[in-house]
Amino acid sequence: MKAIIIGAGMGGACAGIALKNFGYDTEIYEAVSMIKPVGAAISLWPNGVKCLNFLGLQGQIKALGGDMAAMAYHDYQSAEVLTRFAMRPLVDRVGEFPYPVARAELQAMLLKAFGQERVHLNKRLTHIEDSGNGVTAWFDDGSKATGDLLVGADGTHSVVRRHVLGHDVERRYAGYVNWNGLVNADEAIAPRNQWTTFVGEGKRVSLMPVAGGRFYFFFDVPLPKGLVQQRERARDDLRRYFAGWCLPVQRLIESIDPHATNRVEIHDIDPFMTFMRGRVVLIGDAAHSTTPDIGQGGCAAMEDAVVLALSLRTHSLGMEDALRRYQESRAERVKSLVLKARKRCDITHGKDPAATRQWYQSLKTETGEHILDGLAETILGGPL
């Protein structure tokens, strides 16, 4: 059996590994000429880590992951600790560690495991033909690829999604802008083994440890959509948006490299329940584009890859039947993740100021139990 995967991101690479492991002749086609991961790093929660373990990458992901032994929230002005708690109870409950990892290193690991020689760059999909017995992908250079199955892992602006749904969908602006990047870990900003977040004014500043003695950082600011801001002015912009914030935040702002800092307007897509049509199937952001507020976008794509491969491996009533069973397994799960992230986004970014103030107040009495319960519920809802 031959599988064509459109998109060489995390979802596409994981699907490629899973299908290859189950005996599929698999090729990945990517639109860009050079693969550059979107964003600096990613929080891999245990449900995503378990999927990578299933793919045979347990040792590799441990080597890339940061030590996130604790989690803490701080007041934005005073830097006072609002709550701090260990992550070990979560690990014991769900059976795996969380690993913040640099995206470039994660993607390089995945593509190496899949086989770089099977990744074709500069292949921008234009349209798909599904004969019922096979599927053909046509690219803008006039070339084509034919297989028994086509997996759409081509992201939030998916061309494959248009084929599956028969129409385009609109992305919804979530109301805030995110700056993210990597810096050398600095104990004057935050502990090296802790996920640290400063909160106030509907904004967030967060740091996670990744391998190599680095922090992954991000700044969130509620802003109108479409503001023109230049990359080289990132530090000046952040100084302005976070004027009056505590010394560790100011130290972080001064330590960033503006030219290596990403600025992203955050969007999601209203959930839909159709992930397949004939021999064509969607995974990852093509199927369920979400905000990063619960850190599940990449993990959900990894779950998709595992469930898709398992469905194809374990059902014998035909390709469409197996893809339909994948869809039935995933649609409600990922809908709940998108809506949970949206709800979290609105609370943390001041959409309802009273709700945001109430959240800040609740952090002062948080023991960790409530937060860890929410994390565990999300993680244990995964397939592994």
Tab-separated table of C-alpha atoms in Angstrom:
chain	number	residue	atom	x	y	z
A	1	MET	CA	0.000	0.000	0.000
A	2	LYS	CA	1.228	3.499	-0.868
A	3	ALA	CA	0.543	6.541	1.320
A	4	ILE	CA	1.018	10.154	0.210
A	5	ILE	CA	1.377	12.689	3.015
A	6	ILE	CA	0.982	16.399	2.292
A	7	GLY	CA	2.964	18.412	4.829
A	8	ALA	CA	6.246	17.696	6.629
A	9	GLY	CA	5.377	19.233	9.993
A	10	MET	CA	5.050	17.308	13.223
A	11	GLY	CA	1.757	15.674	12.275
A	12	GLY	CA	2.905	14.696	8.814
A	13	ALA	CA	6.238	13.342	10.038
A	14	CYS	CA	4.586	11.337	12.836
A	15	ALA	CA	2.036	9.916	10.404
A	16	GLY	CA	4.871	9.018	8.052
A	17	ILE	CA	6.736	7.132	10.780
A	18	ALA	CA	3.590	5.348	11.990
A	19	LEU	CA	2.517	4.250	8.511
A	20	LYS	CA	6.049	3.234	7.560
A	21	ASN	CA	6.302	1.175	10.748
A	22	PHE	CA	3.129	-0.656	9.700
A	23	GLY	CA	4.488	-1.483	6.249
A	24	TYR	CA	3.154	1.353	4.106
A	25	ASP	CA	5.293	2.692	1.278
A	26	THR	CA	5.144	6.323	2.391
A	27	GLU	CA	6.286	9.628	0.876
A	28	ILE	CA	5.927	13.169	2.245
A	29	TYR	CA	5.412	16.194	-0.013
A	30	GLU	CA	6.079	19.655	1.414
A	31	ALA	CA	5.312	23.030	-0.194
A	32	VAL	CA	8.312	24.975	1.094
A	33	SER	CA	11.838	24.782	-0.252
A	34	MET	CA	13.397	24.740	3.217
A	35	ILE	CA	11.757	23.377	6.355
A	36	LYS	CA	11.632	26.014	9.096
A	37	PRO	CA	9.515	25.079	12.127
A	38	VAL	CA	6.749	27.525	13.046
A	39	GLY	CA	7.544	28.714	16.568
A	40	ALA	CA	10.571	28.206	18.761
A	41	ALA	CA	9.465	25.338	20.983
A	42	ILE	CA	6.522	23.232	22.041
A	43	SER	CA	5.237	21.799	25.304
A	44	LEU	CA	4.890	18.068	24.779
A	45	TRP	CA	2.459	16.801	27.389
A	46	PRO	CA	2.487	13.097	28.338
A	47	ASN	CA	-0.221	12.165	25.821
A	48	GLY	CA	2.049	13.410	23.027
A	49	VAL	CA	5.143	11.845	24.589
A	50	LYS	CA	3.367	8.470	24.745
A	51	CYS	CA	2.632	8.742	21.018
A	52	LEU	CA	6.327	9.337	20.311
A	53	ASN	CA	7.180	6.392	22.550
A	54	PHE	CA	4.763	4.285	20.485
A	55	LEU	CA	6.639	5.356	17.344
A	56	GLY	CA	9.908	4.080	18.842
A	57	LEU	CA	11.356	7.466	19.787
A	58	GLN	CA	11.397	7.193	23.573
A	59	GLY	CA	15.127	7.707	24.008
A	60	GLN	CA	15.361	10.531	21.495
A	61	ILE	CA	12.575	12.618	23.006
A	62	LYS	CA	14.011	12.303	26.509
A	63	ALA	CA	17.317	13.663	25.207
A	64	LEU	CA	15.586	16.727	23.708
A	65	GLY	CA	13.206	17.461	26.580
A	66	GLY	CA	13.673	19.968	29.357
A	67	ASP	CA	13.304	19.101	33.047
A	68	MET	CA	9.948	20.600	34.038
A	69	ALA	CA	9.857	19.492	37.684
A	70	ALA	CA	7.589	22.273	38.942
A	71	MET	CA	5.061	24.853	37.824
A	72	ALA	CA	4.598	28.362	39.240
A	73	TYR	CA	2.568	31.529	38.700
A	74	HIS	CA	3.871	34.956	39.751
A	75	ASP	CA	2.320	38.393	40.135
A	76	TYR	CA	3.262	40.642	37.246
A	77	GLN	CA	4.361	43.660	39.326
A	78	SER	CA	5.846	42.255	42.512
A	79	ALA	CA	7.048	38.879	41.143
A	80	GLU	CA	5.430	37.381	44.269
A	81	VAL	CA	4.751	33.650	43.943
A	82	LEU	CA	1.000	33.151	43.631
A	83	THR	CA	1.280	29.354	43.554
A	84	ARG	CA	3.996	26.778	43.056
A	85	PHE	CA	3.734	23.004	42.992
A	86	ALA	CA	5.599	19.905	41.827
A	87	MET	CA	4.713	18.123	38.581
A	88	ARG	CA	5.598	14.673	39.947
A	89	PRO	CA	2.005	13.901	41.065
A	90	LEU	CA	0.894	14.404	37.475
A	91	VAL	CA	3.654	12.129	36.165
A	92	ASP	CA	2.694	9.398	38.627
A	93	ARG	CA	-0.967	9.742	37.683
A	94	VAL	CA	-0.631	9.659	33.886
A	95	GLY	CA	2.475	7.498	33.523
A	96	GLU	CA	4.847	9.786	31.641
A	97	PHE	CA	6.793	13.044	31.905
A	98	PRO	CA	6.034	16.276	30.050
A	99	TYR	CA	8.888	17.480	27.857
A	100	PRO	CA	9.210	21.042	26.565
A	101	VAL	CA	11.332	20.760	23.402
A	102	ALA	CA	12.775	23.057	20.748
A	103	ARG	CA	10.666	22.704	17.598
A	104	ALA	CA	13.600	22.628	15.185
A	105	GLU	CA	15.223	19.782	17.102
A	106	LEU	CA	11.952	17.859	17.414
A	107	GLN	CA	11.191	18.184	13.718
A	108	ALA	CA	14.728	17.197	12.724
A	109	MET	CA	14.427	14.106	14.927
A	110	LEU	CA	11.089	13.130	13.377
A	111	LEU	CA	12.232	13.603	9.775
A	112	LYS	CA	15.432	11.655	10.428
A	113	ALA	CA	13.363	8.806	11.883
A	114	PHE	CA	11.070	8.882	8.861
A	115	GLY	CA	13.866	9.173	6.279
A	116	GLN	CA	14.892	12.489	4.721
A	117	GLU	CA	15.202	10.844	1.301
A	118	ARG	CA	11.425	10.318	1.287
A	119	VAL	CA	10.628	14.004	1.905
A	120	HIS	CA	10.063	16.013	-1.285
A	121	LEU	CA	10.325	19.797	-0.988
A	122	ASN	CA	8.979	22.505	-3.310
A	123	LYS	CA	5.802	20.480	-3.903
A	124	ARG	CA	2.852	22.837	-3.470
A	125	LEU	CA	-0.444	20.970	-3.785
A	126	THR	CA	-2.969	22.366	-6.266
A	127	HIS	CA	-5.696	19.713	-6.376
A	128	ILE	CA	-6.557	16.076	-5.683
A	129	GLU	CA	-8.179	13.378	-7.805
A	130	ASP	CA	-9.737	10.372	-6.057
A	131	SER	CA	-10.743	7.562	-8.421
A	132	GLY	CA	-12.122	5.332	-5.676
A	133	ASN	CA	-9.296	2.861	-6.255
A	134	GLY	CA	-6.458	5.337	-5.761
A	135	VAL	CA	-5.728	9.005	-5.199
A	136	THR	CA	-3.503	11.449	-7.104
A	137	ALA	CA	-1.981	14.680	-5.767
A	138	TRP	CA	-1.118	17.348	-8.349
A	139	PHE	CA	1.517	19.988	-7.629
A	140	ASP	CA	2.102	23.471	-9.022
A	141	ASP	CA	5.255	22.381	-10.882
A	142	GLY	CA	3.120	20.026	-12.995
A	143	SER	CA	4.253	16.868	-11.221
A	144	LYS	CA	1.978	14.382	-9.487
A	145	ALA	CA	2.060	11.568	-6.920
A	146	THR	CA	-0.300	8.610	-6.836
A	147	GLY	CA	-1.096	6.284	-3.961
A	148	ASP	CA	-3.770	4.312	-2.170
A	149	LEU	CA	-4.215	6.954	0.561
A	150	LEU	CA	-3.613	10.693	0.889
A	151	VAL	CA	-3.061	12.234	4.338
A	152	GLY	CA	-3.612	15.984	4.610
A	153	ALA	CA	-1.156	17.307	7.199
A	154	ASP	CA	-0.832	20.688	5.506
A	155	GLY	CA	-1.692	22.900	8.440
A	156	THR	CA	-4.188	25.601	9.262
A	157	HIS	CA	-4.268	26.905	5.641
A	158	SER	CA	-4.861	23.367	4.327
A	159	VAL	CA	-5.547	22.757	0.640
A	160	VAL	CA	-6.494	19.153	1.418
A	161	ARG	CA	-9.213	20.376	3.807
A	162	ARG	CA	-10.925	22.181	0.941
A	163	HIS	CA	-11.091	18.885	-0.963
A	164	VAL	CA	-12.484	17.012	2.045
A	165	LEU	CA	-15.091	19.597	3.061
A	166	GLY	CA	-15.889	20.990	-0.369
A	167	HIS	CA	-15.391	24.569	0.844
A	168	ASP	CA	-12.947	26.826	2.651
A	169	VAL	CA	-13.205	27.624	6.353
A	170	GLU	CA	-12.449	30.912	8.107
A	171	ARG	CA	-9.829	31.238	10.772
A	172	ARG	CA	-10.992	33.042	13.934
A	173	TYR	CA	-8.692	35.602	15.538
A	174	ALA	CA	-8.327	34.732	19.218
A	175	GLY	CA	-7.640	38.325	20.239
A	176	TYR	CA	-3.978	38.243	21.179
A	177	VAL	CA	-0.459	38.299	19.774
A	178	ASN	CA	2.274	35.904	20.897
A	179	TRP	CA	6.024	36.535	20.796
A	180	ASN	CA	8.187	33.446	21.306
A	181	GLY	CA	11.795	32.328	21.117
A	182	LEU	CA	14.707	30.715	22.937
A	183	VAL	CA	17.193	32.261	25.395
A	184	ASN	CA	19.912	30.924	27.653
A	185	ALA	CA	18.479	29.829	30.983
A	186	ASP	CA	19.006	32.447	33.685
A	187	GLU	CA	18.206	31.750	37.349
A	188	ALA	CA	17.724	35.496	37.868
A	189	ILE	CA	14.644	35.196	35.651
A	190	ALA	CA	13.282	31.789	36.660
A	191	PRO	CA	14.421	28.385	38.000
A	192	ARG	CA	15.928	26.132	35.324
A	193	ASN	CA	13.586	23.213	36.105
A	194	GLN	CA	10.274	25.032	36.360
A	195	TRP	CA	7.513	26.255	34.084
A	196	THR	CA	7.241	29.855	35.272
A	197	THR	CA	4.460	32.252	34.284
A	198	PHE	CA	3.962	35.906	35.200
A	199	VAL	CA	0.347	37.094	34.887
A	200	GLY	CA	-1.462	40.435	34.979
A	201	GLU	CA	-3.404	42.937	32.843
A	202	GLY	CA	-4.725	40.081	30.682
A	203	LYS	CA	-1.161	39.355	29.575
A	204	ARG	CA	1.235	36.457	30.168
A	205	VAL	CA	4.993	35.976	30.215
A	206	SER	CA	6.040	32.364	30.389
A	207	LEU	CA	9.267	30.343	30.417
A	208	MET	CA	9.801	26.598	30.028
A	209	PRO	CA	13.127	24.726	30.265
A	210	VAL	CA	14.341	22.921	27.141
A	211	ALA	CA	17.486	20.853	26.623
A	212	GLY	CA	20.815	22.599	26.232
A	213	GLY	CA	20.445	24.997	29.167
A	214	ARG	CA	17.804	27.135	27.448
A	215	PHE	CA	14.411	28.625	28.195
A	216	TYR	CA	11.562	28.653	25.735
A	217	PHE	CA	9.800	31.959	26.336
A	218	PHE	CA	6.580	33.522	25.178
A	219	PHE	CA	4.813	36.828	25.725
A	220	ASP	CA	1.043	37.181	25.153
A	221	VAL	CA	-0.605	40.564	24.633
A	222	PRO	CA	-4.281	41.218	23.729
A	223	LEU	CA	-4.120	43.442	20.640
A	224	PRO	CA	-6.200	44.305	17.575
A	225	LYS	CA	-5.607	42.140	14.547
A	226	GLY	CA	-3.393	43.361	11.732
A	227	LEU	CA	-1.053	45.765	13.533
A	228	VAL	CA	2.122	46.274	11.507
A	229	GLN	CA	5.156	45.639	13.681
A	230	GLN	CA	8.717	45.001	12.561
A	231	ARG	CA	10.778	42.062	13.820
A	232	GLU	CA	13.769	44.228	14.703
A	233	ARG	CA	11.543	46.307	16.994
A	234	ALA	CA	10.412	43.320	19.074
A	235	ARG	CA	12.363	44.361	22.170
A	236	ASP	CA	11.064	47.937	22.017
A	237	ASP	CA	7.504	46.700	21.525
A	238	LEU	CA	7.762	44.356	24.504
A	239	ARG	CA	9.268	47.094	26.691
A	240	ARG	CA	6.221	49.203	25.910
A	241	TYR	CA	3.632	46.466	26.395
A	242	PHE	CA	5.222	45.298	29.657
A	243	ALA	CA	6.157	48.641	31.195
A	244	GLY	CA	5.810	48.428	34.968
A	245	TRP	CA	6.208	44.651	35.078
A	246	CYS	CA	8.659	43.076	37.517
A	247	LEU	CA	12.433	42.846	37.178
A	248	PRO	CA	12.588	39.211	35.919
A	249	VAL	CA	10.298	40.133	33.009
A	250	GLN	CA	12.432	43.172	32.195
A	251	ARG	CA	15.552	41.006	32.336
A	252	LEU	CA	13.961	38.530	29.926
A	253	ILE	CA	13.031	41.289	27.488
A	254	GLU	CA	16.611	42.546	27.477
A	255	SER	CA	17.968	39.040	26.857
A	256	ILE	CA	15.966	38.207	23.719
A	257	ASP	CA	17.348	38.345	20.196
A	258	PRO	CA	14.747	40.361	18.225
A	259	HIS	CA	15.850	38.766	14.942
A	260	ALA	CA	15.216	35.277	16.336
A	261	THR	CA	11.936	36.149	18.048
A	262	ASN	CA	8.700	35.103	16.361
A	263	ARG	CA	5.577	37.269	16.425
A	264	VAL	CA	2.295	35.425	15.748
A	265	GLU	CA	-1.317	36.562	15.709
A	266	ILE	CA	-3.145	33.656	17.342
A	267	HIS	CA	-6.082	32.051	15.523
A	268	ASP	CA	-8.179	28.935	15.686
A	269	ILE	CA	-10.942	27.374	13.547
A	270	ASP	CA	-14.438	26.453	14.680
A	271	PRO	CA	-14.529	22.667	15.156
A	272	PHE	CA	-15.979	20.534	12.370
A	273	MET	CA	-16.601	16.803	12.385
A	274	THR	CA	-15.669	15.662	8.859
A	275	PHE	CA	-12.057	14.490	8.555
A	276	MET	CA	-12.237	12.181	5.544
A	277	ARG	CA	-13.612	11.879	2.046
A	278	GLY	CA	-13.005	8.731	0.040
A	279	ARG	CA	-9.297	7.922	0.323
A	280	VAL	CA	-8.321	11.353	1.650
A	281	VAL	CA	-8.015	12.116	5.371
A	282	LEU	CA	-7.060	15.114	7.533
A	283	ILE	CA	-4.799	15.227	10.578
A	284	GLY	CA	-3.314	17.962	12.774
A	285	ASP	CA	-4.104	21.639	12.201
A	286	ALA	CA	-5.751	20.780	8.884
A	287	ALA	CA	-8.426	18.963	10.915
A	288	HIS	CA	-8.520	20.958	14.160
A	289	SER	CA	-6.604	24.230	14.299
A	290	THR	CA	-6.452	25.428	17.916
A	291	THR	CA	-4.919	28.166	20.025
A	292	PRO	CA	-1.860	27.124	22.075
A	293	ASP	CA	-3.503	27.902	25.419
A	294	ILE	CA	-3.563	24.316	26.712
A	295	GLY	CA	-0.476	23.196	24.790
A	296	GLN	CA	-2.278	20.454	22.877
A	297	GLY	CA	-1.962	21.386	19.185
A	298	GLY	CA	1.132	19.319	18.477
A	299	CYS	CA	0.119	16.553	20.879
A	300	ALA	CA	-3.258	16.208	19.151
A	301	ALA	CA	-1.524	15.857	15.779
A	302	MET	CA	0.639	13.071	17.221
A	303	GLU	CA	-2.476	11.371	18.561
A	304	ASP	CA	-4.040	11.634	15.083
A	305	ALA	CA	-1.037	9.934	13.503
A	306	VAL	CA	-1.165	7.009	15.930
A	307	VAL	CA	-4.942	6.530	15.727
A	308	LEU	CA	-4.910	6.759	11.922
A	309	ALA	CA	-2.191	4.115	11.627
A	310	LEU	CA	-3.918	1.842	14.132
A	311	SER	CA	-7.247	2.175	12.345
A	312	LEU	CA	-5.697	1.256	9.011
A	313	ARG	CA	-3.801	-1.607	10.617
A	314	THR	CA	-6.694	-3.149	12.536
A	315	HIS	CA	-9.673	-2.847	10.162
A	316	SER	CA	-10.140	-4.892	6.988
A	317	LEU	CA	-13.430	-3.628	5.544
A	318	GLY	CA	-11.723	-1.280	3.117
A	319	MET	CA	-9.879	2.026	3.106
A	320	GLU	CA	-12.938	4.246	3.514
A	321	ASP	CA	-14.236	2.184	6.421
A	322	ALA	CA	-10.895	2.465	8.238
A	323	LEU	CA	-10.731	6.216	7.642
A	324	ARG	CA	-14.309	6.646	8.864
A	325	ARG	CA	-13.432	4.802	12.058
A	326	TYR	CA	-10.434	7.102	12.525
A	327	GLN	CA	-12.768	10.087	12.100
A	328	GLU	CA	-15.211	8.690	14.666
A	329	SER	CA	-12.366	8.125	17.113
A	330	ARG	CA	-10.981	11.639	16.792
A	331	ALA	CA	-13.742	14.162	16.075
A	332	GLU	CA	-15.161	14.581	19.580
A	333	ARG	CA	-11.738	14.376	21.209
A	334	VAL	CA	-10.208	17.190	19.190
A	335	LYS	CA	-13.378	19.305	19.298
A	336	SER	CA	-13.139	19.236	23.088
A	337	LEU	CA	-9.476	20.312	22.925
A	338	VAL	CA	-10.190	23.248	20.608
A	339	LEU	CA	-13.049	24.493	22.792
A	340	LYS	CA	-11.133	23.949	26.035
A	341	ALA	CA	-8.219	25.971	24.645
A	342	ARG	CA	-10.613	28.706	23.488
A	343	LYS	CA	-12.204	28.930	26.937
A	344	ARG	CA	-8.798	29.052	28.586
A	345	CYS	CA	-7.655	31.715	26.130
A	346	ASP	CA	-10.581	33.995	26.974
A	347	ILE	CA	-9.975	33.709	30.727
A	348	THR	CA	-6.221	34.283	30.634
A	349	HIS	CA	-6.329	37.143	28.118
A	350	GLY	CA	-8.991	39.320	29.686
A	351	LYS	CA	-11.901	38.861	27.297
A	352	ASP	CA	-14.127	38.983	30.390
A	353	PRO	CA	-12.117	41.165	32.819
A	354	ALA	CA	-14.107	39.970	35.830
A	355	ALA	CA	-13.391	36.314	34.997
A	356	THR	CA	-9.709	37.098	34.530
A	357	ARG	CA	-9.500	38.909	37.880
A	358	GLN	CA	-11.237	35.966	39.521
A	359	TRP	CA	-8.641	33.614	37.998
A	360	TYR	CA	-5.782	35.757	39.312
A	361	GLN	CA	-7.363	35.698	42.760
A	362	SER	CA	-7.867	31.923	42.651
A	363	LEU	CA	-4.154	31.374	41.970
A	364	LYS	CA	-3.367	32.711	45.450
A	365	THR	CA	-5.130	29.727	47.047
A	366	GLU	CA	-4.252	27.138	44.373
A	367	THR	CA	-2.423	24.124	45.806
A	368	GLY	CA	-1.820	22.594	42.388
A	369	GLU	CA	-4.532	19.998	42.770
A	370	HIS	CA	-7.082	21.802	40.584
A	371	ILE	CA	-4.569	22.597	37.822
A	372	LEU	CA	-3.114	19.082	37.811
A	373	ASP	CA	-6.618	17.583	37.701
A	374	GLY	CA	-7.336	19.601	34.554
A	375	LEU	CA	-4.057	18.569	32.952
A	376	ALA	CA	-4.619	14.904	33.820
A	377	GLU	CA	-8.138	14.933	32.372
A	378	THR	CA	-6.820	16.260	29.066
A	379	ILE	CA	-3.853	13.876	28.956
A	380	LEU	CA	-5.825	10.744	29.894
A	381	GLY	CA	-8.369	11.493	27.171
A	382	GLY	CA	-5.714	10.535	24.608
A	383	PRO	CA	-5.491	7.183	22.826
A	384	LEU	CA	-2.520	5.734	24.746
